[in-house]
PDB file of C-alpha atoms in Angstrom:
ATOM      1  CA  MET A   1       0.000   0.000   0.000  1.00 81.00           C
ATOM      2  CA  ARG A   2       1.369   3.422  -1.008  1.00 88.00           C
ATOM      3  CA  ILE A   3       0.754   6.344   1.355  1.00 92.00           C
ATOM      4  CA  LEU A   4       1.282  10.071   0.833  1.00 94.00           C
ATOM      5  CA  LEU A   5       2.212  11.812   4.093  1.00 95.00           C
ATOM      6  CA  ALA A   6       1.920  15.614   4.102  1.00 95.00           C
ATOM      7  CA  GLU A   7       3.174  16.968   7.435  1.00 94.00           C
ATOM      8  CA  ASP A   8       5.255  20.149   7.919  1.00 92.00           C
ATOM      9  CA  ASP A   9       6.678  19.177  11.313  1.00 92.00           C
ATOM     10  CA  LYS A  10       9.879  17.533  10.072  1.00 94.00           C
ATOM     11  CA  GLN A  11      10.471  15.512  13.230  1.00 94.00           C
ATOM     12  CA  LEU A  12       6.935  14.135  13.199  1.00 94.00           C
ATOM     13  CA  ASN A  13       7.156  13.585   9.438  1.00 94.00           C
ATOM     14  CA  ASP A  14      10.385  11.592   9.790  1.00 95.00           C
ATOM     15  CA  THR A  15       9.011   9.596  12.731  1.00 95.00           C
ATOM     16  CA  LEU A  16       5.752   8.673  11.003  1.00 94.00           C
ATOM     17  CA  THR A  17       7.558   7.818   7.777  1.00 94.00           C
ATOM     18  CA  TYR A  18       9.878   5.452   9.636  1.00 94.00           C
ATOM     19  CA  GLN A  19       7.037   3.852  11.607  1.00 94.00           C
ATOM     20  CA  LEU A  20       4.849   3.366   8.543  1.00 93.00           C
ATOM     21  CA  GLU A  21       7.680   1.911   6.477  1.00 92.00           C
ATOM     22  CA  THR A  22       8.461  -0.458   9.347  1.00 92.00           C
ATOM     23  CA  GLU A  23       4.864  -1.669   9.064  1.00 90.00           C
ATOM     24  CA  GLY A  24       5.416  -2.427   5.377  1.00 88.00           C
ATOM     25  CA  PHE A  25       3.868   0.653   3.757  1.00 89.00           C
ATOM     26  CA  ILE A  26       5.474   2.532   0.873  1.00 87.00           C
ATOM     27  CA  VAL A  27       5.598   6.172   1.991  1.00 91.00           C
ATOM     28  CA  ASP A  28       6.141   9.351   0.001  1.00 92.00           C
ATOM     29  CA  SER A  29       6.412  12.344   2.314  1.00 93.00           C
ATOM     30  CA  CYS A  30       6.370  16.101   1.817  1.00 94.00           C
ATOM     31  CA  LEU A  31       6.523  19.171   4.036  1.00 94.00           C
ATOM     32  CA  ASP A  32       4.370  21.775   2.304  1.00 94.00           C
ATOM     33  CA  GLY A  33       1.002  22.180   0.623  1.00 94.00           C
ATOM     34  CA  GLU A  34       2.220  22.765  -2.917  1.00 94.00           C
ATOM     35  CA  GLU A  35       4.052  19.445  -3.009  1.00 93.00           C
ATOM     36  CA  ALA A  36       1.143  17.685  -1.312  1.00 94.00           C
ATOM     37  CA  LEU A  37      -1.293  18.961  -3.946  1.00 94.00           C
ATOM     38  CA  PHE A  38       1.028  18.002  -6.808  1.00 92.00           C
ATOM     39  CA  TYR A  39       1.562  14.462  -5.525  1.00 90.00           C
ATOM     40  CA  GLY A  40      -2.094  14.044  -4.623  1.00 91.00           C
ATOM     41  CA  GLU A  41      -3.161  15.023  -8.135  1.00 88.00           C
ATOM     42  CA  GLN A  42      -1.124  12.146  -9.582  1.00 83.00           C
ATOM     43  CA  ASN A  43      -3.774   9.803  -8.143  1.00 81.00           C
ATOM     44  CA  ILE A  44      -1.246   7.068  -7.351  1.00 82.00           C
ATOM     45  CA  TYR A  45      -1.879   6.636  -3.623  1.00 86.00           C
ATOM     46  CA  ASP A  46      -4.028   4.259  -1.622  1.00 87.00           C
ATOM     47  CA  ILE A  47      -4.301   6.704   1.301  1.00 92.00           C
ATOM     48  CA  ILE A  48      -3.318  10.326   1.952  1.00 94.00           C
ATOM     49  CA  LEU A  49      -2.393  11.511   5.459  1.00 96.00           C
ATOM     50  CA  LEU A  50      -2.902  15.269   5.294  1.00 93.00           C
ATOM     51  CA  ASP A  51      -1.934  17.846   7.890  1.00 92.00           C
ATOM     52  CA  ARG A  52      -4.550  20.593   8.030  1.00 87.00           C
ATOM     53  CA  MET A  53      -2.098  23.464   8.574  1.00 88.00           C
ATOM     54  CA  LEU A  54       0.547  23.320   5.831  1.00 92.00           C
ATOM     55  CA  PRO A  55       2.759  26.066   4.374  1.00 92.00           C
ATOM     56  CA  HIS A  56       1.694  27.634   1.023  1.00 92.00           C
ATOM     57  CA  ILE A  57      -1.600  25.724   0.689  1.00 93.00           C
ATOM     58  CA  GLU A  58      -3.741  24.618   3.638  1.00 91.00           C
ATOM     59  CA  GLY A  59      -4.771  21.002   3.942  1.00 90.00           C
ATOM     60  CA  THR A  60      -8.477  21.820   3.627  1.00 90.00           C
ATOM     61  CA  ASP A  61      -7.836  23.628   0.329  1.00 94.00           C
ATOM     62  CA  ILE A  62      -5.865  20.616  -0.928  1.00 93.00           C
ATOM     63  CA  LEU A  63      -8.707  18.332   0.118  1.00 92.00           C
ATOM     64  CA  THR A  64     -11.278  20.478  -1.683  1.00 92.00           C
ATOM     65  CA  SER A  65      -9.163  20.661  -4.838  1.00 92.00           C
ATOM     66  CA  LEU A  66      -8.589  16.904  -5.002  1.00 91.00           C
ATOM     67  CA  ARG A  67     -12.272  16.121  -4.539  1.00 88.00           C
ATOM     68  CA  LYS A  68     -13.252  18.624  -7.249  1.00 87.00           C
ATOM     69  CA  LYS A  69     -10.883  16.820  -9.618  1.00 84.00           C
ATOM     70  CA  GLY A  70     -12.690  13.556  -8.936  1.00 81.00           C
ATOM     71  CA  ILE A  71      -9.877  12.007  -6.907  1.00 84.00           C
ATOM     72  CA  VAL A  72     -11.505   9.714  -4.352  1.00 83.00           C
ATOM     73  CA  THR A  73      -8.373   8.498  -2.571  1.00 88.00           C
ATOM     74  CA  PRO A  74      -9.164   8.068   1.154  1.00 91.00           C
ATOM     75  CA  ILE A  75      -7.844  11.090   3.064  1.00 92.00           C
ATOM     76  CA  ILE A  76      -7.222  11.279   6.801  1.00 93.00           C
ATOM     77  CA  LEU A  77      -6.817  14.823   8.091  1.00 91.00           C
ATOM     78  CA  ILE A  78      -4.193  15.030  10.839  1.00 90.00           C
ATOM     79  CA  THR A  79      -4.327  18.222  12.861  1.00 85.00           C
ATOM     80  CA  ALA A  80      -4.079  19.945  16.226  1.00 82.00           C
ATOM     81  CA  LEU A  81      -7.452  21.598  15.550  1.00 79.00           C
ATOM     82  CA  GLY A  82      -9.782  19.314  17.433  1.00 68.00           C
ATOM     83  CA  THR A  83     -13.036  21.140  18.093  1.00 76.00           C
ATOM     84  CA  LEU A  84     -16.309  19.615  16.945  1.00 79.00           C
ATOM     85  CA  SER A  85     -16.670  22.410  14.392  1.00 79.00           C
ATOM     86  CA  ASP A  86     -13.199  21.661  12.970  1.00 77.00           C
ATOM     87  CA  LYS A  87     -14.017  17.973  12.624  1.00 79.00           C
ATOM     88  CA  VAL A  88     -17.387  18.603  10.982  1.00 84.00           C
ATOM     89  CA  THR A  89     -15.826  21.043   8.519  1.00 82.00           C
ATOM     90  CA  GLY A  90     -13.097  18.595   7.540  1.00 81.00           C
ATOM     91  CA  LEU A  91     -15.496  15.706   7.061  1.00 85.00           C
ATOM     92  CA  ASP A  92     -17.972  17.848   5.107  1.00 84.00           C
ATOM     93  CA  LEU A  93     -15.172  18.888   2.727  1.00 84.00           C
ATOM     94  CA  GLY A  94     -14.576  15.234   1.854  1.00 87.00           C
ATOM     95  CA  ALA A  95     -12.159  13.826   4.420  1.00 88.00           C
ATOM     96  CA  ASP A  96     -12.687  10.160   5.258  1.00 89.00           C
ATOM     97  CA  ASP A  97     -11.435  10.526   8.826  1.00 89.00           C
ATOM     98  CA  TYR A  98     -10.065  13.144  11.220  1.00 89.00           C
ATOM     99  CA  LEU A  99      -7.268  12.449  13.686  1.00 89.00           C
ATOM    100  CA  VAL A 100      -6.326  15.001  16.362  1.00 89.00           C
ATOM    101  CA  LYS A 101      -2.727  15.479  17.514  1.00 88.00           C
ATOM    102  CA  PRO A 102      -1.165  14.150  19.617  1.00 88.00           C
ATOM    103  CA  PHE A 103      -2.172  10.591  18.811  1.00 89.00           C
ATOM    104  CA  ALA A 104      -0.816   7.099  19.354  1.00 92.00           C
ATOM    105  CA  PHE A 105       0.685   5.428  16.286  1.00 93.00           C
ATOM    106  CA  GLU A 106      -1.492   2.375  16.973  1.00 93.00           C
ATOM    107  CA  GLU A 107      -4.580   4.548  16.546  1.00 92.00           C
ATOM    108  CA  LEU A 108      -3.289   5.900  13.234  1.00 93.00           C
ATOM    109  CA  LEU A 109      -2.765   2.342  12.006  1.00 92.00           C
ATOM    110  CA  ALA A 110      -6.320   1.442  13.007  1.00 91.00           C
ATOM    111  CA  ARG A 111      -7.675   4.484  11.154  1.00 90.00           C
ATOM    112  CA  ILE A 112      -5.651   3.559   8.058  1.00 91.00           C
ATOM    113  CA  ARG A 113      -6.997   0.001   8.128  1.00 87.00           C
ATOM    114  CA  CYS A 114     -10.526   1.318   8.532  1.00 85.00           C
ATOM    115  CA  VAL A 115     -10.556   3.816   5.656  1.00 84.00           C
ATOM    116  CA  ALA A 116      -8.613   1.450   3.398  1.00 79.00           C
ATOM    117  CA  ARG A 117     -11.464  -1.052   3.651  1.00 73.00           C
ATOM    118  CA  ARG A 118     -14.277   1.345   2.803  1.00 63.00           C
ATOM    119  CA  PRO A 119     -13.795   2.317  -0.842  1.00 47.00           C
ATOM    120  CA  ARG A 120     -12.779  -1.140  -2.030  1.00 47.00           C
ATOM    121  CA  ALA A 121     -15.736  -2.721  -0.308  1.00 39.00           C
ATOM    122  CA  LEU A 122     -18.106  -0.140  -1.766  1.00 37.00           C
ATOM    123  CA  THR A 123     -16.782   0.673  -5.233  1.00 42.00           C
ATOM    124  CA  ASP A 124     -14.135  -1.744  -6.427  1.00 46.00           C
ATOM    125  CA  SER A 125     -14.650  -5.198  -7.822  1.00 50.00           C
ATOM    126  CA  ASP A 126     -11.894  -7.776  -7.852  1.00 63.00           C
ATOM    127  CA  ILE A 127     -12.691  -8.504 -11.502  1.00 78.00           C
ATOM    128  CA  LEU A 128     -12.446  -5.732 -14.075  1.00 83.00           C
ATOM    129  CA  THR A 129     -13.869  -6.425 -17.536  1.00 88.00           C
ATOM    130  CA  VAL A 130     -12.816  -4.215 -20.444  1.00 90.00           C
ATOM    131  CA  SER A 131     -13.795  -5.081 -24.018  1.00 91.00           C
ATOM    132  CA  ASP A 132     -12.882  -8.771 -24.445  1.00 93.00           C
ATOM    133  CA  VAL A 133     -10.539  -9.207 -21.462  1.00 93.00           C
ATOM    134  CA  SER A 134     -11.091  -9.742 -17.745  1.00 92.00           C
ATOM    135  CA  TRP A 135      -8.583  -8.629 -15.146  1.00 89.00           C
ATOM    136  CA  GLN A 136      -8.560 -10.340 -11.742  1.00 88.00           C
ATOM    137  CA  ALA A 137      -6.530  -8.094  -9.470  1.00 80.00           C
ATOM    138  CA  SER A 138      -6.144 -10.481  -6.534  1.00 78.00           C
ATOM    139  CA  GLU A 139      -4.574 -13.125  -8.785  1.00 84.00           C
ATOM    140  CA  SER A 140      -2.868 -10.700 -11.217  1.00 87.00           C
ATOM    141  CA  THR A 141      -4.482 -12.698 -14.002  1.00 92.00           C
ATOM    142  CA  LEU A 142      -5.518 -11.426 -17.429  1.00 94.00           C
ATOM    143  CA  ALA A 143      -7.951 -13.556 -19.430  1.00 94.00           C
ATOM    144  CA  GLY A 144      -9.150 -13.135 -23.008  1.00 94.00           C
ATOM    145  CA  PRO A 145     -10.842 -15.015 -25.863  1.00 94.00           C
ATOM    146  CA  SER A 146      -8.030 -17.519 -26.386  1.00 92.00           C
ATOM    147  CA  GLY A 147      -6.085 -17.740 -23.157  1.00 92.00           C
ATOM    148  CA  SER A 148      -4.958 -16.266 -19.877  1.00 93.00           C
ATOM    149  CA  CYS A 149      -1.688 -15.306 -18.228  1.00 94.00           C
ATOM    150  CA  THR A 150      -0.332 -14.131 -14.887  1.00 93.00           C
ATOM    151  CA  LEU A 151       1.442 -10.783 -14.708  1.00 92.00           C
ATOM    152  CA  SER A 152       4.307  -9.619 -12.521  1.00 90.00           C
ATOM    153  CA  LYS A 153       3.724  -6.906  -9.925  1.00 85.00           C
ATOM    154  CA  ARG A 154       4.896  -4.081 -12.211  1.00 87.00           C
ATOM    155  CA  GLU A 155       3.070  -5.500 -15.217  1.00 91.00           C
ATOM    156  CA  ALA A 156      -0.085  -5.776 -13.129  1.00 89.00           C
ATOM    157  CA  ALA A 157       0.054  -2.163 -11.951  1.00 87.00           C
ATOM    158  CA  LEU A 158       0.676  -0.930 -15.486  1.00 91.00           C
ATOM    159  CA  MET A 159      -1.999  -3.130 -17.056  1.00 92.00           C
ATOM    160  CA  GLU A 160      -4.641  -2.060 -14.546  1.00 89.00           C
ATOM    161  CA  THR A 161      -3.779   1.589 -15.202  1.00 89.00           C
ATOM    162  CA  PHE A 162      -4.382   1.078 -18.921  1.00 92.00           C
ATOM    163  CA  LEU A 163      -7.579  -0.921 -18.423  1.00 91.00           C
ATOM    164  CA  ARG A 164      -9.070   1.755 -16.169  1.00 85.00           C
ATOM    165  CA  SER A 165      -8.156   4.435 -18.727  1.00 87.00           C
ATOM    166  CA  LYS A 166      -9.117   2.718 -22.006  1.00 89.00           C
ATOM    167  CA  GLY A 167      -9.166   5.158 -24.902  1.00 90.00           C
ATOM    168  CA  GLN A 168      -7.263   7.836 -23.010  1.00 89.00           C
ATOM    169  CA  THR A 169      -3.767   8.971 -23.892  1.00 91.00           C
ATOM    170  CA  LEU A 170      -1.540   8.486 -20.855  1.00 90.00           C
ATOM    171  CA  GLN A 171       1.632  10.528 -20.677  1.00 89.00           C
ATOM    172  CA  ARG A 172       4.875   8.702 -19.997  1.00 89.00           C
ATOM    173  CA  GLN A 173       5.443  10.695 -16.808  1.00 85.00           C
ATOM    174  CA  THR A 174       1.973   9.805 -15.558  1.00 84.00           C
ATOM    175  CA  LEU A 175       2.650   6.094 -16.063  1.00 88.00           C
ATOM    176  CA  LEU A 176       6.037   6.323 -14.344  1.00 86.00           C
ATOM    177  CA  LEU A 177       4.490   8.120 -11.350  1.00 81.00           C
ATOM    178  CA  LYS A 178       1.564   5.720 -11.161  1.00 79.00           C
ATOM    179  CA  VAL A 179       3.612   2.522 -11.270  1.00 81.00           C
ATOM    180  CA  TRP A 180       7.039   3.428  -9.895  1.00 80.00           C
ATOM    181  CA  GLY A 181       6.205   6.424  -7.676  1.00 75.00           C
ATOM    182  CA  PRO A 182       7.586   9.987  -7.564  1.00 69.00           C
ATOM    183  CA  ASP A 183      10.861   9.141  -5.804  1.00 64.00           C
ATOM    184  CA  SER A 184      11.898   6.262  -8.047  1.00 67.00           C
ATOM    185  CA  ASP A 185      15.063   6.538 -10.109  1.00 69.00           C
ATOM    186  CA  VAL A 186      13.728   4.134 -12.742  1.00 71.00           C
ATOM    187  CA  GLU A 187      15.152   4.736 -16.209  1.00 73.00           C
ATOM    188  CA  ASP A 188      12.737   5.937 -18.871  1.00 72.00           C
ATOM    189  CA  GLY A 189      13.572   2.978 -21.087  1.00 81.00           C
ATOM    190  CA  ASN A 190      12.186   0.572 -18.485  1.00 86.00           C
ATOM    191  CA  LEU A 191       8.688   1.804 -19.303  1.00 90.00           C
ATOM    192  CA  ASP A 192       9.171   0.852 -22.953  1.00 91.00           C
ATOM    193  CA  ASN A 193      10.283  -2.624 -21.888  1.00 92.00           C
ATOM    194  CA  TYR A 194       7.144  -3.117 -19.800  1.00 93.00           C
ATOM    195  CA  ILE A 195       4.933  -1.833 -22.620  1.00 94.00           C
ATOM    196  CA  HIS A 196       6.515  -4.535 -24.810  1.00 94.00           C
ATOM    197  CA  PHE A 197       5.715  -7.155 -22.134  1.00 94.00           C
ATOM    198  CA  LEU A 198       2.074  -6.020 -21.913  1.00 95.00           C
ATOM    199  CA  ARG A 199       1.636  -6.134 -25.666  1.00 95.00           C
ATOM    200  CA  ARG A 200       2.792  -9.746 -25.602  1.00 94.00           C
ATOM    201  CA  ARG A 201       0.366 -10.496 -22.762  1.00 94.00           C
ATOM    202  CA  LEU A 202      -2.537  -9.105 -24.751  1.00 95.00           C
ATOM    203  CA  GLN A 203      -1.500 -11.240 -27.743  1.00 94.00           C
ATOM    204  CA  ILE A 204      -1.410 -14.352 -25.569  1.00 94.00           C
ATOM    205  CA  THR A 205      -5.003 -13.752 -24.479  1.00 95.00           C
ATOM    206  CA  GLY A 206      -6.168 -13.176 -28.057  1.00 95.00           C
ATOM    207  CA  SER A 207      -7.538  -9.769 -27.172  1.00 95.00           C
ATOM    208  CA  SER A 208      -8.572  -7.150 -29.701  1.00 94.00           C
ATOM    209  CA  LEU A 209      -7.045  -4.501 -27.452  1.00 95.00           C
ATOM    210  CA  GLN A 210      -3.683  -2.988 -28.256  1.00 95.00           C
ATOM    211  CA  ILE A 211      -1.384  -0.436 -26.655  1.00 96.00           C
ATOM    212  CA  LYS A 212      -0.672   2.245 -29.222  1.00 95.00           C
ATOM    213  CA  THR A 213       2.285   4.590 -29.071  1.00 95.00           C
ATOM    214  CA  ILE A 214       1.243   8.249 -29.182  1.00 93.00           C
ATOM    215  CA  ARG A 215       4.429   9.782 -30.492  1.00 91.00           C
ATOM    216  CA  GLY A 216       5.921  12.437 -28.258  1.00 89.00           C
ATOM    217  CA  ILE A 217       3.278  11.947 -25.559  1.00 91.00           C
ATOM    218  CA  GLY A 218       2.845   8.399 -24.290  1.00 92.00           C
ATOM    219  CA  TYR A 219       0.544   5.438 -24.845  1.00 95.00           C
ATOM    220  CA  SER A 220      -3.137   4.598 -25.225  1.00 95.00           C
ATOM    221  CA  LEU A 221      -5.075   1.322 -24.867  1.00 95.00           C
ATOM    222  CA  GLN A 222      -7.416   1.017 -27.844  1.00 94.00           C
ATOM    223  CA  GLU A 223      -9.371  -1.462 -29.931  1.00 90.00           C
ATOM    224  CA  LYS A 224      -7.577  -2.771 -33.010  1.00 82.00           C
TER     225      LYS A 224
END
């Protein structure tokens, strides 16, 4: 699970990052609102931990902006503002939970587990059907008219991104952020290698879908 942590208290940021990574989470952290908004807009996170009082852009403004853009990533507001009015405001703006400082790390973990369950239980299906292929996320299996195959972790993340964006042109940078994350030093050519792998996977399944190269921009999953 990939988490975005936006907290301007560097000591708390470092501590939470270490604790979350120790629990097995992948954590991208930032210290100000501009970075938090930029990373949040990439829509690559499973959960966002968002401090309400951030430099440059406040957490509530970030929350409002992300929701207006249709980004439904679960967001937990973390703040020292703990009045009932503060909580109601945060939740009404689209936060999934509201955690008041100081808090025990065990409580944060419980809140993360709780909000992580909600959207998948309510909106996501384990099987995604697009055109003539079916994608089973839990098994990383792609099935089509003439066969099926199991994908690696990277292939799976990339394939699901394409399937959920069929017909759209996805920029190379967007794909790199979505699959490898903002802090990865992956070489640009690695993306081309994985595109080649996915094209072979689609051929194995006998699908009519193909990944087309949009020169100078990126790639698009389309019907042949």
